PDB file of C-alpha atoms in Angstrom:
ATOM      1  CA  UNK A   1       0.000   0.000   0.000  1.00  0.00           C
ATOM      2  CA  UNK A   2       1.214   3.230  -1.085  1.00  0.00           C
ATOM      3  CA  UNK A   3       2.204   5.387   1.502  1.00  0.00           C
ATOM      4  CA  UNK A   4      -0.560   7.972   0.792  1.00  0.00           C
ATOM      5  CA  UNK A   5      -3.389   5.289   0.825  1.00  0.00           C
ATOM      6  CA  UNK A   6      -2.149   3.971   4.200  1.00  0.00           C
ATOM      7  CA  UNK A   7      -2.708   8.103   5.387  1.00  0.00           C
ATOM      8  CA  UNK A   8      -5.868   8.113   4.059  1.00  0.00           C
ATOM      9  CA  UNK A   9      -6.737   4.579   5.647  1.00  0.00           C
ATOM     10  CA  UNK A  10      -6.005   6.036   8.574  1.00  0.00           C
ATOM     11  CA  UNK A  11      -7.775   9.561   8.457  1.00  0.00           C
ATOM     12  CA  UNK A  12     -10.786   7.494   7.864  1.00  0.00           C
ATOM     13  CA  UNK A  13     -10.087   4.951  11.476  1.00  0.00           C
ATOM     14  CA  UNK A  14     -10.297   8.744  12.675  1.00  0.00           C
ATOM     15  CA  UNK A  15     -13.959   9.807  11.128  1.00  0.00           C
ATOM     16  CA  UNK A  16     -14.729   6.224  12.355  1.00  0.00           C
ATOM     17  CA  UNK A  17     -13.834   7.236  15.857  1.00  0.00           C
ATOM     18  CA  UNK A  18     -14.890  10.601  15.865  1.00  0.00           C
ATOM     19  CA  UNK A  19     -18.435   9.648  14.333  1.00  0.00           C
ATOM     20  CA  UNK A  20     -18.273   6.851  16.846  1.00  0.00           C
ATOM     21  CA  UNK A  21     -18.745   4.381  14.258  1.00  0.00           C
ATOM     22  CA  UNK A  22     -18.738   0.990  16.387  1.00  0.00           C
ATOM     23  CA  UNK A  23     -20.450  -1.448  13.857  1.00  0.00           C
ATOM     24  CA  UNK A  24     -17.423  -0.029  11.297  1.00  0.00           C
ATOM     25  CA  UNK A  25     -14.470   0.240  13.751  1.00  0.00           C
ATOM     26  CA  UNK A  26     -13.411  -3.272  12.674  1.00  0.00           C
ATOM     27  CA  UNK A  27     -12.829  -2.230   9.179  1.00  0.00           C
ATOM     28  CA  UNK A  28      -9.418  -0.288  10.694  1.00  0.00           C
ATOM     29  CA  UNK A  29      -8.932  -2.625  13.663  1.00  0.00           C
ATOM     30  CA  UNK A  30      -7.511  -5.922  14.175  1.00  0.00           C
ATOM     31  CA  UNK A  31      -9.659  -8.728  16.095  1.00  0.00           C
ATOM     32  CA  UNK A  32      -6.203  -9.540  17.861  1.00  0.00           C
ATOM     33  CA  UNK A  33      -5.160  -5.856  18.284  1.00  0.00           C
ATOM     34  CA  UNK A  34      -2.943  -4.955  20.828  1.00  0.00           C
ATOM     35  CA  UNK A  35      -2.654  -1.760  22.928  1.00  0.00           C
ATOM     36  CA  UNK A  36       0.337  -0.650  24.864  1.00  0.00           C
ATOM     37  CA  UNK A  37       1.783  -4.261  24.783  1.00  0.00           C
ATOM     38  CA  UNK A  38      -1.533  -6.258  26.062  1.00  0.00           C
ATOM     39  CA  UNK A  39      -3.655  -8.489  23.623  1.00  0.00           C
ATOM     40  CA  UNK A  40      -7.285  -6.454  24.339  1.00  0.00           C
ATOM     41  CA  UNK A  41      -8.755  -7.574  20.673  1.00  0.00           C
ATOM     42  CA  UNK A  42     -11.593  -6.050  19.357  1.00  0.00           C
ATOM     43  CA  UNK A  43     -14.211  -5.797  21.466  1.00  0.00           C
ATOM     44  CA  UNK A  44     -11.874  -4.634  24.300  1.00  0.00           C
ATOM     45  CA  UNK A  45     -10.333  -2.022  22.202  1.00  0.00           C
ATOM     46  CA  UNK A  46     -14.185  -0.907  21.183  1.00  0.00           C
ATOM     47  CA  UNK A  47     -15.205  -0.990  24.868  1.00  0.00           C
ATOM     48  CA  UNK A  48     -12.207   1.427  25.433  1.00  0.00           C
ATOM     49  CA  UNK A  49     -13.085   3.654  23.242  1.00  0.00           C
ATOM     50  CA  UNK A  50     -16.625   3.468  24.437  1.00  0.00           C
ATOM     51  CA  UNK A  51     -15.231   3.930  27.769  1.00  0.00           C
ATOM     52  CA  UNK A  52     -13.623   7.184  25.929  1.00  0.00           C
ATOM     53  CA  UNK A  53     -16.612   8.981  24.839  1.00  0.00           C
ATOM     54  CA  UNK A  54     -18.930   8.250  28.036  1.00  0.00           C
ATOM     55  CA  UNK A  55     -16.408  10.081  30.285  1.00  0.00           C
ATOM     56  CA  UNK A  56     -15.548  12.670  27.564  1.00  0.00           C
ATOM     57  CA  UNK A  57     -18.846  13.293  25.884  1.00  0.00           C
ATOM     58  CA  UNK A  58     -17.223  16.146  23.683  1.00  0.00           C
ATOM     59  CA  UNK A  59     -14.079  14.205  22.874  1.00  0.00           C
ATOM     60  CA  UNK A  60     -12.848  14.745  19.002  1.00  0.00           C
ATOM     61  CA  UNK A  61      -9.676  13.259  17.455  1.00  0.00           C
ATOM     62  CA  UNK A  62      -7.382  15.659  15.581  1.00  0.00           C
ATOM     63  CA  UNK A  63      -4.426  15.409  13.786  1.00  0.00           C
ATOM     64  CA  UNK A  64      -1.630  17.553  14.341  1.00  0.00           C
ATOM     65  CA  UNK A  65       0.937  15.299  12.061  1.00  0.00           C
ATOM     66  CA  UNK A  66       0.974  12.523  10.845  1.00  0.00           C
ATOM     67  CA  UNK A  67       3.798   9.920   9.417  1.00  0.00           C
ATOM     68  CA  UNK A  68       3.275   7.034   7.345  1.00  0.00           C
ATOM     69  CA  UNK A  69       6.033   4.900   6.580  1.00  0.00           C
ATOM     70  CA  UNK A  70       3.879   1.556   6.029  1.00  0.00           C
ATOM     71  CA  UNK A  71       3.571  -0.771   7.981  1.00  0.00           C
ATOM     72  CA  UNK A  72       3.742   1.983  10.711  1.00  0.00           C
ATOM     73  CA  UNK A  73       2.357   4.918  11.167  1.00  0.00           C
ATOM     74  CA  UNK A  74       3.188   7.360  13.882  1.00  0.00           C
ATOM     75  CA  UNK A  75       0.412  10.576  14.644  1.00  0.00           C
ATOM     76  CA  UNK A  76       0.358  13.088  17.006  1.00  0.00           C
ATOM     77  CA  UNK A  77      -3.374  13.813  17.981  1.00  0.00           C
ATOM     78  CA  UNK A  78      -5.066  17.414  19.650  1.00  0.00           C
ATOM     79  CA  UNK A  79      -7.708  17.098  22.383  1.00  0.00           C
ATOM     80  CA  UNK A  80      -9.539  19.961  23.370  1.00  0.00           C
ATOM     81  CA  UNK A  81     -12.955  19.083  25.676  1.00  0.00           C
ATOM     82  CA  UNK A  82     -14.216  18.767  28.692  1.00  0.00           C
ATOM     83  CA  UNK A  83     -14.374  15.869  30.943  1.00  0.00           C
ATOM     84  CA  UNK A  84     -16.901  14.719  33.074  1.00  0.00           C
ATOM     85  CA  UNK A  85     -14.424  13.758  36.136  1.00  0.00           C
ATOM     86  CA  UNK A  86     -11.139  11.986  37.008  1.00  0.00           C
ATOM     87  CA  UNK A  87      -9.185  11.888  33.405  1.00  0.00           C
ATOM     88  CA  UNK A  88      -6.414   9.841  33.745  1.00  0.00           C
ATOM     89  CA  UNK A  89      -5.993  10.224  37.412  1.00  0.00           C
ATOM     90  CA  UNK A  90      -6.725  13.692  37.447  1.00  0.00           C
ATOM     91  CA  UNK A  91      -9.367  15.764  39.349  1.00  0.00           C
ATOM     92  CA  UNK A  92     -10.469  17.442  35.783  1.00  0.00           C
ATOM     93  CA  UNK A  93     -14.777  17.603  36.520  1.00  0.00           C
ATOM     94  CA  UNK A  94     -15.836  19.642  33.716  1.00  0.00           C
ATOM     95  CA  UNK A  95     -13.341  21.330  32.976  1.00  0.00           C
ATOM     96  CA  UNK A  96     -11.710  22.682  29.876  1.00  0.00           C
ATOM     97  CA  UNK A  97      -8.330  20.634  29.028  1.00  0.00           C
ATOM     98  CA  UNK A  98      -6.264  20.666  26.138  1.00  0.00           C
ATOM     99  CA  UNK A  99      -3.968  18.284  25.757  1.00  0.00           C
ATOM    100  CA  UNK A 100      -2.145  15.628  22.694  1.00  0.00           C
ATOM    101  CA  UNK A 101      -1.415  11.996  22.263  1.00  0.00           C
ATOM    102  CA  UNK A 102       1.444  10.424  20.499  1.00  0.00           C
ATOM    103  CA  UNK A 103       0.646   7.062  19.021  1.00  0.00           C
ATOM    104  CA  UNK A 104       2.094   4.951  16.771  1.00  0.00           C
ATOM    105  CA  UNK A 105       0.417   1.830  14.965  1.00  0.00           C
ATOM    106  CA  UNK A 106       1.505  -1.475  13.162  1.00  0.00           C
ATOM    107  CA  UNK A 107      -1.290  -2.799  10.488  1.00  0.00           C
ATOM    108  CA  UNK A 108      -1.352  -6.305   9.297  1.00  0.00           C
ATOM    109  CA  UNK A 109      -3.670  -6.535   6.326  1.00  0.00           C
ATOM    110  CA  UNK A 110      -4.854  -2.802   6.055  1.00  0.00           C
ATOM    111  CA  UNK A 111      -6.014  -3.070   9.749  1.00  0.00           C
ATOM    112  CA  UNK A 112      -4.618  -1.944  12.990  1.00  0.00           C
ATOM    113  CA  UNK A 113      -2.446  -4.683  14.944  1.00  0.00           C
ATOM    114  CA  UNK A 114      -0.661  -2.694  17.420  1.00  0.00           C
ATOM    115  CA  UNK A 115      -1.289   0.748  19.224  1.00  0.00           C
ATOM    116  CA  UNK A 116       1.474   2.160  21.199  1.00  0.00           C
ATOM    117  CA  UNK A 117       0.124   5.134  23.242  1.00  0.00           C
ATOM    118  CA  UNK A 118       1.484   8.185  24.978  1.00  0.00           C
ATOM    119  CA  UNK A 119      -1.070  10.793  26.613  1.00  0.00           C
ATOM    120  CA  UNK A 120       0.875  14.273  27.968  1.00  0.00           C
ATOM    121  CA  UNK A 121      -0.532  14.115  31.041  1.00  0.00           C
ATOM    122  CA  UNK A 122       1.541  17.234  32.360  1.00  0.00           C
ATOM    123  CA  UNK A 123      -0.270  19.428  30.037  1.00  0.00           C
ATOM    124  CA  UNK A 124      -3.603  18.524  31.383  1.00  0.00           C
ATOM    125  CA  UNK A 125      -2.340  18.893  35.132  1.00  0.00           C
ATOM    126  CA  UNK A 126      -0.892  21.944  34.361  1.00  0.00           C
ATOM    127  CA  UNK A 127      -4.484  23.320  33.329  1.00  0.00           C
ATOM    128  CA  UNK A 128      -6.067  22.494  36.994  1.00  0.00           C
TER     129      UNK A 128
END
């Protein structure tokens, strides 16, 4: 795959996300997917992202930048929302943060195999 088809493959995992797609989310992901070195497959990576939305109701996926050198990609994704209360161990409750995520990916077969994660937590407890 051509290394702008693999960015487009992946702007659309993000619409899928962001439009909180389920029924379509295996179309970019893996049924063996891994995240941050543990086998969660699927469902569990579905249930996360579930998880995602219900305690950041306005939560949109950005992208800041994005590199594709297939079978990787690496992307650095913008958050700017509000959740509802402890985000990642913090005391956020409604308030405004603004904060990015650097993740990188492995596909197998067009779909997402491994997710390697990195959340800047310092930004958002620097905003309480």
């Amino acid at each position: 795959m051509a290394r702008e088809d693999f960015a487009d493959l992946y702007r659309g995992y993000i619409a899928c996300l962001n439009g909180q797609d389920w029924d379509n989310l295996g179309r970019f992901v893996g049924e063996e997917v891994q995240y941050n070195g543990e086998t969660i497959g699927l469902s569990g990576y579905r249930r996360m992202l579930e998880g995602d939305f219900e305690a950041i109701p306005d939560l949109r996926f950005t992208i800041e930048f994005l590199i594709s050198e297939p079978p990787r990609l690496a992307a650095r994704l913008h958050f700017d929302c509000h959740p509802k209360g402890v985000l990642f161990g913090l005391p956020v409750h409604g308030k405004r943060v603004s904060f990015a995520e650097n993740v990188f990916y492995e596909f197998r077969y067009s779909r997402i195999r491994e997710v390697w994660s990195v959340i800047d937590k310092a930004a958002i407890q620097a905003q309480l």
